[in-house]
Coordinates of C-alpha atoms in Angstrom, one line a residue:
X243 CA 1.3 21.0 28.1
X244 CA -2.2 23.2 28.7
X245 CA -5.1 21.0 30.1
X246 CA -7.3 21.0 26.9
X247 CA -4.1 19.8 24.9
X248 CA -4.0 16.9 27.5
X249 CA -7.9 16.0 27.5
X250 CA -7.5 16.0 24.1
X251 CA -4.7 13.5 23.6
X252 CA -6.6 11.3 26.5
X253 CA -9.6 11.1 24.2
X254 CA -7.6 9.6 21.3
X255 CA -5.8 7.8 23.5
X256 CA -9.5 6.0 24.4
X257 CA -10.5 6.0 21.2
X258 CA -7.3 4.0 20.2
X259 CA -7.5 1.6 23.1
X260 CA -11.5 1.2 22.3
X261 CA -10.5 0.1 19.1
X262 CA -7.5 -2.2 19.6
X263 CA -10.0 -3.9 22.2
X264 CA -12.6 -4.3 19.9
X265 CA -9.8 -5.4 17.2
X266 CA -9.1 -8.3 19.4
X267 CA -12.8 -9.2 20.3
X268 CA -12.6 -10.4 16.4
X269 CA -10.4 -12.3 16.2
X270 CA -11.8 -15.4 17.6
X271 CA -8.9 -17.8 17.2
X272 CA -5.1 -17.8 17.8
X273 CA -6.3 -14.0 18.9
X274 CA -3.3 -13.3 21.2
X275 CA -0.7 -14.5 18.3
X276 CA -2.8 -12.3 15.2
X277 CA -2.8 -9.2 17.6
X278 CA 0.8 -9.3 18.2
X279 CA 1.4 -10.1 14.5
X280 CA -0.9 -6.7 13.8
X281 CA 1.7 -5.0 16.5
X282 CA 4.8 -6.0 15.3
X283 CA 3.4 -4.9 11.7
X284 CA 2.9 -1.6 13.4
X285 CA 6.3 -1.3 15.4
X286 CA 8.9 -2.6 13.0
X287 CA 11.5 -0.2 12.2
X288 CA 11.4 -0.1 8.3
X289 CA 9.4 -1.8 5.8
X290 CA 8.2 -5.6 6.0
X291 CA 9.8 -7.8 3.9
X292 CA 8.8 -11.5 5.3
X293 CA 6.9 -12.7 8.0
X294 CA 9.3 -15.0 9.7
X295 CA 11.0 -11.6 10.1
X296 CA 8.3 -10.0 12.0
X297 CA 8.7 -12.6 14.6
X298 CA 12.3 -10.8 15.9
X299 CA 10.3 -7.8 16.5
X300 CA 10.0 -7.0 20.3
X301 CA 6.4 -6.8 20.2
X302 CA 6.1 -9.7 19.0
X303 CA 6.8 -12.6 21.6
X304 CA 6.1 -15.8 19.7
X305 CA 8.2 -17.6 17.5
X306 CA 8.4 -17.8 13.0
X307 CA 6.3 -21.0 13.4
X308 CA 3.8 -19.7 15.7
X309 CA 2.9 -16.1 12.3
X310 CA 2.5 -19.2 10.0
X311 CA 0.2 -21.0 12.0
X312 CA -2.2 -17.9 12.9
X313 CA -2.5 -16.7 9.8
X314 CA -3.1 -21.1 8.5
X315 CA -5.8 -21.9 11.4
X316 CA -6.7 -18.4 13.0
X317 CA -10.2 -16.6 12.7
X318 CA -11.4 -13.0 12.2
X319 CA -14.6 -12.1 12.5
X320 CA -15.0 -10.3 8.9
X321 CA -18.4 -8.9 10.1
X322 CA -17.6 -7.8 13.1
X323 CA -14.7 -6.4 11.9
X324 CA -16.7 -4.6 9.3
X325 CA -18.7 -2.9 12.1
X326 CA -15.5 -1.7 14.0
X327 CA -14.1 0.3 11.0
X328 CA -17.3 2.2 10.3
X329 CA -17.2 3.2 13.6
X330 CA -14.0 5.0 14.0
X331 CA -14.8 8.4 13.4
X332 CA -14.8 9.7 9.6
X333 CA -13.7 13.0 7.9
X334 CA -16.0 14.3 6.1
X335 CA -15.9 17.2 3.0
X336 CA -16.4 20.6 3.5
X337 CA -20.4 20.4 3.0
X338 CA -20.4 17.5 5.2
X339 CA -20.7 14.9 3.1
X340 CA -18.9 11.4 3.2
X341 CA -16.8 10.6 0.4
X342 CA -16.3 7.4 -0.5
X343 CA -13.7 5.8 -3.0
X344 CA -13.5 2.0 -4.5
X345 CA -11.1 0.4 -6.3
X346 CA -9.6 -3.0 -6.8
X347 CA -6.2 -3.6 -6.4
X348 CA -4.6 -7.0 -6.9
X349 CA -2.1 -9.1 -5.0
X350 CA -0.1 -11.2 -7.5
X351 CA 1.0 -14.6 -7.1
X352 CA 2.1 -15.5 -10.3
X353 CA 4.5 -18.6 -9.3
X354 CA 1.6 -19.8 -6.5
X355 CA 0.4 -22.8 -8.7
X356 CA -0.4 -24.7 -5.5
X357 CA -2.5 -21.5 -4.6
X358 CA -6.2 -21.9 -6.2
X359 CA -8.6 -19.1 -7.0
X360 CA -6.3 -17.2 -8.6
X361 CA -7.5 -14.8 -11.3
X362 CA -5.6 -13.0 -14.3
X363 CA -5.4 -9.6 -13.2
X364 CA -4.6 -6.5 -15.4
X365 CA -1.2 -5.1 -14.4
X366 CA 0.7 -2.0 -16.3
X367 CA 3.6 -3.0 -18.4
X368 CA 6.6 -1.0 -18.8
X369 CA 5.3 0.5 -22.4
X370 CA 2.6 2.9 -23.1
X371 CA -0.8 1.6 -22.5
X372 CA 1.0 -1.9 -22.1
X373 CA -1.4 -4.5 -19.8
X374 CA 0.0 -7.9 -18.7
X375 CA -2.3 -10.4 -17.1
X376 CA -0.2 -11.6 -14.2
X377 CA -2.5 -14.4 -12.0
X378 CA -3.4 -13.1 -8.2
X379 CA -6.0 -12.1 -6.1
X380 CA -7.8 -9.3 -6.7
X381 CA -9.3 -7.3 -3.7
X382 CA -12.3 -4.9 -3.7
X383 CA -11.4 -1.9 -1.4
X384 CA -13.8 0.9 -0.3
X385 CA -12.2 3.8 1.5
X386 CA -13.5 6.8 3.0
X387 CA -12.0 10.2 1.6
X388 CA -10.2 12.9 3.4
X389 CA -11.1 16.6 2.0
X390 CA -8.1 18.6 0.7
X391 CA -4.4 17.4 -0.1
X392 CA -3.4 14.2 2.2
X393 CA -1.9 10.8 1.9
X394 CA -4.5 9.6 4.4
X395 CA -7.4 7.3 3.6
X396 CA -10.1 5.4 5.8
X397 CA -10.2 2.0 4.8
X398 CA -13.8 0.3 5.5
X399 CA -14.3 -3.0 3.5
X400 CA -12.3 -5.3 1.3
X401 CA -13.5 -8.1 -0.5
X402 CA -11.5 -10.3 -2.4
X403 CA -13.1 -11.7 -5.7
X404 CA -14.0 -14.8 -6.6
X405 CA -13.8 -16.4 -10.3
X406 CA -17.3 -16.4 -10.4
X407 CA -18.1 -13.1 -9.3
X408 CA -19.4 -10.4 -11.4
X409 CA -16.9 -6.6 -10.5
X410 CA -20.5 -4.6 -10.8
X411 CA -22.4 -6.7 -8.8
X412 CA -19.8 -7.6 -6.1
X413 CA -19.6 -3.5 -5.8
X414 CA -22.7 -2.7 -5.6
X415 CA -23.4 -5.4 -2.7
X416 CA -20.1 -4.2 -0.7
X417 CA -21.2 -0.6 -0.7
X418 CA -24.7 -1.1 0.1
X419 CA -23.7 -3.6 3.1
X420 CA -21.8 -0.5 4.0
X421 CA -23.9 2.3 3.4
X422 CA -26.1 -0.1 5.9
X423 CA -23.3 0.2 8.7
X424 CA -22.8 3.6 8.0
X425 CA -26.6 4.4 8.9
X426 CA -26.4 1.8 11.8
X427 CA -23.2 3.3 13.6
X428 CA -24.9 6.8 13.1
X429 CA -22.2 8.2 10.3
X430 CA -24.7 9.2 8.3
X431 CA -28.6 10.6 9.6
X432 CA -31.3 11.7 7.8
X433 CA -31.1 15.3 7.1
X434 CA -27.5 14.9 5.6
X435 CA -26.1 15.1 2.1
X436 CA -25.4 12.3 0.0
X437 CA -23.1 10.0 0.5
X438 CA -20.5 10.1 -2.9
X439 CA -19.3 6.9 -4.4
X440 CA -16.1 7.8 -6.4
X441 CA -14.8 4.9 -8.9
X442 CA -12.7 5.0 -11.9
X443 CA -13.5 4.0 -15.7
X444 CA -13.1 0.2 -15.2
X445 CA -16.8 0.7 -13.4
X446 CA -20.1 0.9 -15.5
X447 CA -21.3 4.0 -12.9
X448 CA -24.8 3.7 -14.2
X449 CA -25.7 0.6 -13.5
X450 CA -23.8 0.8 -10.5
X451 CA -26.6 4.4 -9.7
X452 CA -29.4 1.3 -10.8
X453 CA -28.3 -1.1 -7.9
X454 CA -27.8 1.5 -5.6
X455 CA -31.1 3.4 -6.3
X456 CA -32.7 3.1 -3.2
X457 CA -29.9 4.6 -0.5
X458 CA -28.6 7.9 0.0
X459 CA -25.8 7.4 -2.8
X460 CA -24.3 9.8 -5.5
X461 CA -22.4 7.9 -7.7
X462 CA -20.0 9.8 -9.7
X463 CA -17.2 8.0 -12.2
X464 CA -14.9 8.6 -15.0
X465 CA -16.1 7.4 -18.6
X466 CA -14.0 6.6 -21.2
X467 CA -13.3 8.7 -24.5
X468 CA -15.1 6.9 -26.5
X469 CA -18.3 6.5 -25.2
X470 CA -21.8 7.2 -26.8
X471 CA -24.8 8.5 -24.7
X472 CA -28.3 10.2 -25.2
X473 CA -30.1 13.0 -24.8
X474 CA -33.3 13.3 -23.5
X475 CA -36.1 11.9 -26.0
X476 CA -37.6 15.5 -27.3
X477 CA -41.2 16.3 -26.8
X478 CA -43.8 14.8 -29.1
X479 CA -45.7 16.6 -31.7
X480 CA -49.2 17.0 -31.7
X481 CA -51.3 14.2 -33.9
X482 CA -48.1 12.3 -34.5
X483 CA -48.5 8.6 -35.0
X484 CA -46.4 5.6 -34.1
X485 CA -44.4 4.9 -30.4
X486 CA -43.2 8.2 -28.7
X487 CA -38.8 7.6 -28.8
X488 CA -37.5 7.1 -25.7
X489 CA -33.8 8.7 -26.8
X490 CA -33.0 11.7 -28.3
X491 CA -29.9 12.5 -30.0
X492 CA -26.4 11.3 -29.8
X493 CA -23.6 12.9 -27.7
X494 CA -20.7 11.2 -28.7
X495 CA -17.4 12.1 -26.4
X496 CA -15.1 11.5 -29.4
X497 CA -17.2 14.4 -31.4
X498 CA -17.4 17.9 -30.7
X499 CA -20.3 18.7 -33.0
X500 CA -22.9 16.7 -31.0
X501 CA -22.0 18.4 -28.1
X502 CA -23.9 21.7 -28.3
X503 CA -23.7 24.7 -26.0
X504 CA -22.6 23.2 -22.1
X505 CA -25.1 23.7 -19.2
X506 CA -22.4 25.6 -17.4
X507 CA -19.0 25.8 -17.7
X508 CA -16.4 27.3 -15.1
X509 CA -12.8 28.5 -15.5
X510 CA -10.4 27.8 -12.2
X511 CA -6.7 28.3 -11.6
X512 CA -5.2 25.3 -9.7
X513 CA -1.4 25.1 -8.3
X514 CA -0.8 21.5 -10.1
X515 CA -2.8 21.5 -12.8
X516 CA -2.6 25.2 -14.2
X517 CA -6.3 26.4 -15.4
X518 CA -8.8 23.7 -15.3
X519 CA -11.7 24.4 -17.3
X520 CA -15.0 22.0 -16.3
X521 CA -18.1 21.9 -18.7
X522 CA -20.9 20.2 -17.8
X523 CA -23.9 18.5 -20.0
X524 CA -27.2 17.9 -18.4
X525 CA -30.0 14.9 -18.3
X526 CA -27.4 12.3 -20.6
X527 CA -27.7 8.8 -20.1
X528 CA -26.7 5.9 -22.2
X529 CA -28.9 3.2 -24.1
X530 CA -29.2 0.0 -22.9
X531 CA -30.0 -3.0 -24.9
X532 CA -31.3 -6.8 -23.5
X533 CA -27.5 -8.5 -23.8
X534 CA -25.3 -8.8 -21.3
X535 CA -25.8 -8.0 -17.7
X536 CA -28.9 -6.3 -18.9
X537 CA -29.8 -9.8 -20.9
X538 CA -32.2 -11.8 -18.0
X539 CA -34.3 -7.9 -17.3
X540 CA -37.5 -8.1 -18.2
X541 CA -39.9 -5.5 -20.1
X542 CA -38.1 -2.2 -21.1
X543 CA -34.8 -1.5 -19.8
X544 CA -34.7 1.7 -17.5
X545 CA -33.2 5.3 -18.5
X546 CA -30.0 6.7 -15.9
X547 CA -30.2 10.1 -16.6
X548 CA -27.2 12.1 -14.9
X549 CA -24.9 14.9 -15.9
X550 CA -21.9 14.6 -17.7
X551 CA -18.7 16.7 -17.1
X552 CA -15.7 17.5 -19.3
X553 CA -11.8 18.8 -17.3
X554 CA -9.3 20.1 -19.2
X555 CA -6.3 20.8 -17.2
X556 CA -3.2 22.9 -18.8
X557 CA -0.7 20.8 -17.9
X558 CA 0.2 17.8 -15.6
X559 CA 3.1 18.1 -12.4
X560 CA 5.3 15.5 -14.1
X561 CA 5.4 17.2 -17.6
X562 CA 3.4 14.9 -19.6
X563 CA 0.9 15.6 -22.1
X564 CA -2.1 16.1 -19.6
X565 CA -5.3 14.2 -21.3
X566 CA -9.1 15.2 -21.3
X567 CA -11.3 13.6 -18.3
X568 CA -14.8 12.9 -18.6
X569 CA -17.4 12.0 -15.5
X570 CA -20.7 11.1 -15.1
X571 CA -22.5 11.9 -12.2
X572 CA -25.8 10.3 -11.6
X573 CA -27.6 13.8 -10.2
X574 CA -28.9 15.9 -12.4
X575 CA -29.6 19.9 -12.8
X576 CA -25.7 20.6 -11.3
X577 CA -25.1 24.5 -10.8
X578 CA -21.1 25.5 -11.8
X579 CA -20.7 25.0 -7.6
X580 CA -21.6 21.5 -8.1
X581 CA -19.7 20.4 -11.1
X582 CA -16.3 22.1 -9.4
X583 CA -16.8 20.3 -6.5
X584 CA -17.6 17.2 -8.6
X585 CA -14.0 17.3 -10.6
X586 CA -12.3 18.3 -7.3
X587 CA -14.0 15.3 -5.3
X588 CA -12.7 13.1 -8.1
X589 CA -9.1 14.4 -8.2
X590 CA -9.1 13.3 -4.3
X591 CA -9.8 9.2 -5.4
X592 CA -6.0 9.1 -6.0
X593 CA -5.9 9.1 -2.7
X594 CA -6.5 6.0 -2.7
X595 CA -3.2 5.1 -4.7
X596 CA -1.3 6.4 -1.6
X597 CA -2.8 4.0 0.8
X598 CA -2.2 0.8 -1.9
X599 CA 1.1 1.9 -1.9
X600 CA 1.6 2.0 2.0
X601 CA -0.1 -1.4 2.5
X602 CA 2.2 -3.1 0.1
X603 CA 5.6 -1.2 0.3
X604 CA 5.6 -0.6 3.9
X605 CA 3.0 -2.7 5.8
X606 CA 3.7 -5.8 3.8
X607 CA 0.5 -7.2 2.4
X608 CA 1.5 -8.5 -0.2
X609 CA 5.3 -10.0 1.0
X610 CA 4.0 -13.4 2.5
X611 CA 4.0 -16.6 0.5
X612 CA 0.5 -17.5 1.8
X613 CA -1.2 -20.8 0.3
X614 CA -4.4 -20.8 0.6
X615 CA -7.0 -17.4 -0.2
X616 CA -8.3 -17.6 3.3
X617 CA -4.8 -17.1 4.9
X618 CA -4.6 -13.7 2.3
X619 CA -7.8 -12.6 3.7
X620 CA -6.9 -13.3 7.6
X621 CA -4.0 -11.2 6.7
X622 CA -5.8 -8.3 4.7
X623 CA -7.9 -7.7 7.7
X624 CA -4.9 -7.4 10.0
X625 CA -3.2 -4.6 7.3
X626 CA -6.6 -2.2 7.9
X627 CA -6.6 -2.9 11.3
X628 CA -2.9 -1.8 11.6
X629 CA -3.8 1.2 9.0
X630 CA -6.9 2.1 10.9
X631 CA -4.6 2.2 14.3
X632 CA -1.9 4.3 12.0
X633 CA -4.7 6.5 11.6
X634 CA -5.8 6.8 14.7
X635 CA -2.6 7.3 16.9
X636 CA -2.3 10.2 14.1
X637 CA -2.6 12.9 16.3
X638 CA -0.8 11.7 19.2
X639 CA 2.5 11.1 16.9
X640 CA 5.5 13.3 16.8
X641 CA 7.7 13.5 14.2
X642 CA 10.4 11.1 14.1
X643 CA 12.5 12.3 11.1
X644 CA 15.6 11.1 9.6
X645 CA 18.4 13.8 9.8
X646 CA 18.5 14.7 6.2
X647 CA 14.1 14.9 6.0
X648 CA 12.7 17.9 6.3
X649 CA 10.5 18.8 9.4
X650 CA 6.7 18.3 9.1
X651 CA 4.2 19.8 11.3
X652 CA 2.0 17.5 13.3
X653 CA -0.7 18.0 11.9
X654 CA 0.8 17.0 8.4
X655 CA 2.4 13.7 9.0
X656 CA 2.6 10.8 6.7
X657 CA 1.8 7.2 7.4
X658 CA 4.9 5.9 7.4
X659 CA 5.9 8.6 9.7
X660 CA 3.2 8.1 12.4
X661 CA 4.6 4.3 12.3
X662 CA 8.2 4.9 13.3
X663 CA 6.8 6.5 16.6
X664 CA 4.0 3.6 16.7
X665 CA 6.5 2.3 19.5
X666 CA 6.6 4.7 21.8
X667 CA 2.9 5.2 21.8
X668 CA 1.4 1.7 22.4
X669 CA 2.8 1.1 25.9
X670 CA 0.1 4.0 26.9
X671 CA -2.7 2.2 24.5
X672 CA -4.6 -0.8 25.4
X673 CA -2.9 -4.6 24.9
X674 CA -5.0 -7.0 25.4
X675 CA -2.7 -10.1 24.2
X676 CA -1.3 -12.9 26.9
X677 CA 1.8 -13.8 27.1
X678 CA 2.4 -17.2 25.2
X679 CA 2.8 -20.4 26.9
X680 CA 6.0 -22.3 26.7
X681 CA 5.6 -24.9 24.5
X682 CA 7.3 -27.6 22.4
X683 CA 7.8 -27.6 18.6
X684 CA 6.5 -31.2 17.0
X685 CA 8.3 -33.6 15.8
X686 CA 7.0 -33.2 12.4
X687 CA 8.2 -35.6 9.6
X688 CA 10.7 -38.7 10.5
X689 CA 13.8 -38.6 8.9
X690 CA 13.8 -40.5 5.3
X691 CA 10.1 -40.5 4.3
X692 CA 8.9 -39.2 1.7
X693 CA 5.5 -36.6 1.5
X694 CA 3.1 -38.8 0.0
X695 CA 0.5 -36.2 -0.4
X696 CA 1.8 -33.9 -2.4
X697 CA -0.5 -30.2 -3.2
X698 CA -2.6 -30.1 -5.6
X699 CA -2.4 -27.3 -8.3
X700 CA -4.8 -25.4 -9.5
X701 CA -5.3 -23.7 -12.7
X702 CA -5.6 -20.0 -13.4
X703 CA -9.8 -18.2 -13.9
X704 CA -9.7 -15.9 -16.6
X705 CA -12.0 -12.8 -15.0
X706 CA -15.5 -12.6 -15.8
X707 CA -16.9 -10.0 -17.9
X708 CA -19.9 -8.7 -18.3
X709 CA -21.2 -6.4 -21.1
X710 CA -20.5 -4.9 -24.4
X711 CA -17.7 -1.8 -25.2
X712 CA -19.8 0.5 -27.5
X713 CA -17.7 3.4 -29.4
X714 CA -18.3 5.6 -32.1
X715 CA -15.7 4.2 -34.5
X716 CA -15.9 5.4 -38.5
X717 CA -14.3 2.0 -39.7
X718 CA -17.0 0.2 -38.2
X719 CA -19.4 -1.2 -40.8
X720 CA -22.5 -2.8 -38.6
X721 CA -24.5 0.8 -37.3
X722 CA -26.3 -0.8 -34.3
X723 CA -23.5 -1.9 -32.3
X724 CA -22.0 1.2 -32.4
X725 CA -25.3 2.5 -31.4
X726 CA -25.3 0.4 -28.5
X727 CA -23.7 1.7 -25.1
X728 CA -23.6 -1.2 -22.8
X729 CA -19.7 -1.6 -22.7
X730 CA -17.5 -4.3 -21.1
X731 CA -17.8 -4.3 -17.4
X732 CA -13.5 -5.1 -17.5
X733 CA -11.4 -5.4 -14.1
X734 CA -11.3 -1.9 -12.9
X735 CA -7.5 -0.9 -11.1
X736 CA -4.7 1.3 -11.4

């Protein structure tokens, strides 16, 4: 091994010890039995299935009762924890920029009736275009992006959503609280580009740009087909009476005749998708009426402007019928550089998908039978701390393969493969857990009485929605609300 290969390995060597010690500076109670729960997470040698399972793990040397317990009367510091994510050091694109991704994904606990804040969340069925509410808790997740093709994400917040909380509004509160940290832990300084917000359809992107006005934020999201927007309100004539229009004509997604000539329009050949052709519209924004979130503003409702942007792809890796993607980006005046690194940027939020896969499949989020939405969040925070150590250890990790895998290089390795040699690397890595006390198990209930206090159930929230959907629909007889293009603010996921 040369010397600048070993320097380097010492250095993330310290910067994974530096953040397993800050790890267990949050946790603030039953910290030695959470950070060996995180570990045997980490060092188990396939995928979690329970927690009283975990507890046979080496690393772990506490018993079944002792994982229940933790995760029932433990503590993590949430903010603090916060603060330690943002700063582990971040990818960044090739212009430098940090990309962002948010999403909600939901933990389901359909037969939980003792469990209470449970909400109906949107879950594919096994037709087309099938969605079954199945109760659960639904988490906000922002992660940072990696540029290129990876299975690796940066996981930074998660917030899990209350009945009462409105998706938009929740959002746009996580990711300025993080942009905040962001500037604070010195990710981002003045001088640099933009920080990218990537989120699906199930976000209303510009109201999201609205709350978000004042930081260093792009916003850039994917519309549905059937939306309606406006074009800038054209310039007034000379001696004309009456109140100047604030809109100018339609552009209606659904209608190619309203669309006029694009702003630009590039033609690139991709390996997956075959030739993807991007088309971009300029200065289109959507009009807003006084009803729903919009319903307690005062005076006259503000104007997003931001440029809109067609892909076409030829065809789609698994064969099906590849469908038409449109995005709105809250900048304006984008040159064909920007609206191909736009679509690209977006085709990277999948991403995203590989990480909720990993944390539920592999790391076991969502295996335990937890009660109470506390316990789930104690937990969540120990499954991005033991992701955020995956990520780190990343490149001190050799490739542990199954004999009939193929070899990967280092510098390509999965997750799940940097886990199975997890092991082997965090004797050399800080531990700052004590080894438990002997102790006694209680002598919990006598023999023949009955539980007299029996848990309380709690009914299933329906989700909160805020907004309007607004298409252009020829069957529709009433003009204005199919004018209107404040649409349902509806619980965004996969």
């Amino acid at each position: 091994m040369s010397l600048q290969h070993h320097d380097a390995r010492q250095a993330h060597l310290a910067e994974l010890s530096r953040f397993r010690g800050e790890f267990y500076s949050c946790l603030t109670a039953r910290s030695d039995a959470l950070f060996e729960l995180t570990d045997a997470v980490l060092c188990g040698d396939g995928p979690v299935r329970s927690l009283a399972e975990l507890s046979l793990v080496g690393e772990h040397r506490r018993g079944h009762g002792g994982i229940y317990a933790a995760l029932a009367e433990g503590r993590v510091d949430a903010e603090r924890m916060r603060q330690a994510l943002t700063s582990v050091p971040l990818l960044r694109a090739v212009d430098g920029r940090l990309v962002l991704a948010v999403d909600v994904t939901c933990w389901l606990r359909p037969d939980a009736h003792t469990s209470p804040q449970r909400i109906l969340c949107h879950t594919y069925g096994r037709g087309k275009d099938q969605h079954i509410p199945v109760p659960g808790w639904p988490y906000s997740i922002v992660c940072a992006l990696e540029p290129g093709r990876s299975s690796w994400t940066a996981p930074l917040d998660a917030r899990r959503l209350a009945p009462v909380d409105d998706t938009a509004t929740v959002t746009a509160r996580q990711l300025r609280d993080l942009v905040e940290r962001l500037i604070t832990a010195g990710q981002w300084q003045t001088g640099d580009p933009d920080v990218l917000v990537i989120a699906d359809a199930g976000y209303d992107a510009p109201r999201l740009a609205h709350l978000l006005r004042d930081l260093p934020v792009q916003v850039l999201a994917r519309m549905r087909s059937d939306r309606v927007l406006r074009r800038p309100a054209p310039p007034r004539e000379p001696h004309t009476r009456g109140r100047p229009p604030r809109h100018g004509g339609e552009f209606v997604f659904g209608h190619p005749d309203t669309w006029g000539t694009p702003d630009t329009e590039t033609v690139t050949d991709t390996r997956l998708y075959g030739t993807a052709l991007a088309r971009s519209w300029d200065r289109l924004h959507p009009k807003l009426t006084h009803s729903s979130s919009w319903a307690a503003a005062d005076g006259i409702l503000p104007i997003f402007e931001g440029t809109v942007i067609r892909l076409d792809i030829a065809h789609l890796p698994s064969g099906a019928t590849p469908k038409r993607v449109w995005l709105w980006w809250s900048g304006t005046d984008a040159t064909a550089a920007d609206t191909d690194r736009l679509w690209q940027a977006y085709l990277r939020r999948f991403d995203i998908e590989h990480t909720f896969r990993l944390f539920k499949q592999t790391l076991g989020w969502t295996c335990p039978k937890i009660r109470t939405p506390e316990a789930a969040d104690r937990w969540t925070w120990l499954i991005l701390a033991a992701y955020t150590q995956l990520r780190l250890a990343r490149p001190l990790a050799a490739d542990r393969r199954r004999p009939w895998e193929r070899p990967v290089p280092a510098d390509r390795l999965t997750p799940a493969r940097v886990r199975r040699d997890f092991r082997h690397i965090r004797p050399t890595a800080a531990c700052p857990a004590r080894a438990p006390k002997p102790s006694r198990p209680g002598p919990g209930r006598p023999p023949g009485r009955k539980n007299t206090r029996p848990t309380p159930r709690h009914d299933v929230h329906t989700p909160r929605k805020t907004g309007t959907t607004t298409s252009r629909n020829k069957k529709s007889t009433t003009p204005r609300p199919r004018r209107t293009d404040q649409r349902t603010s509806q619980q965004p996921g996969r």
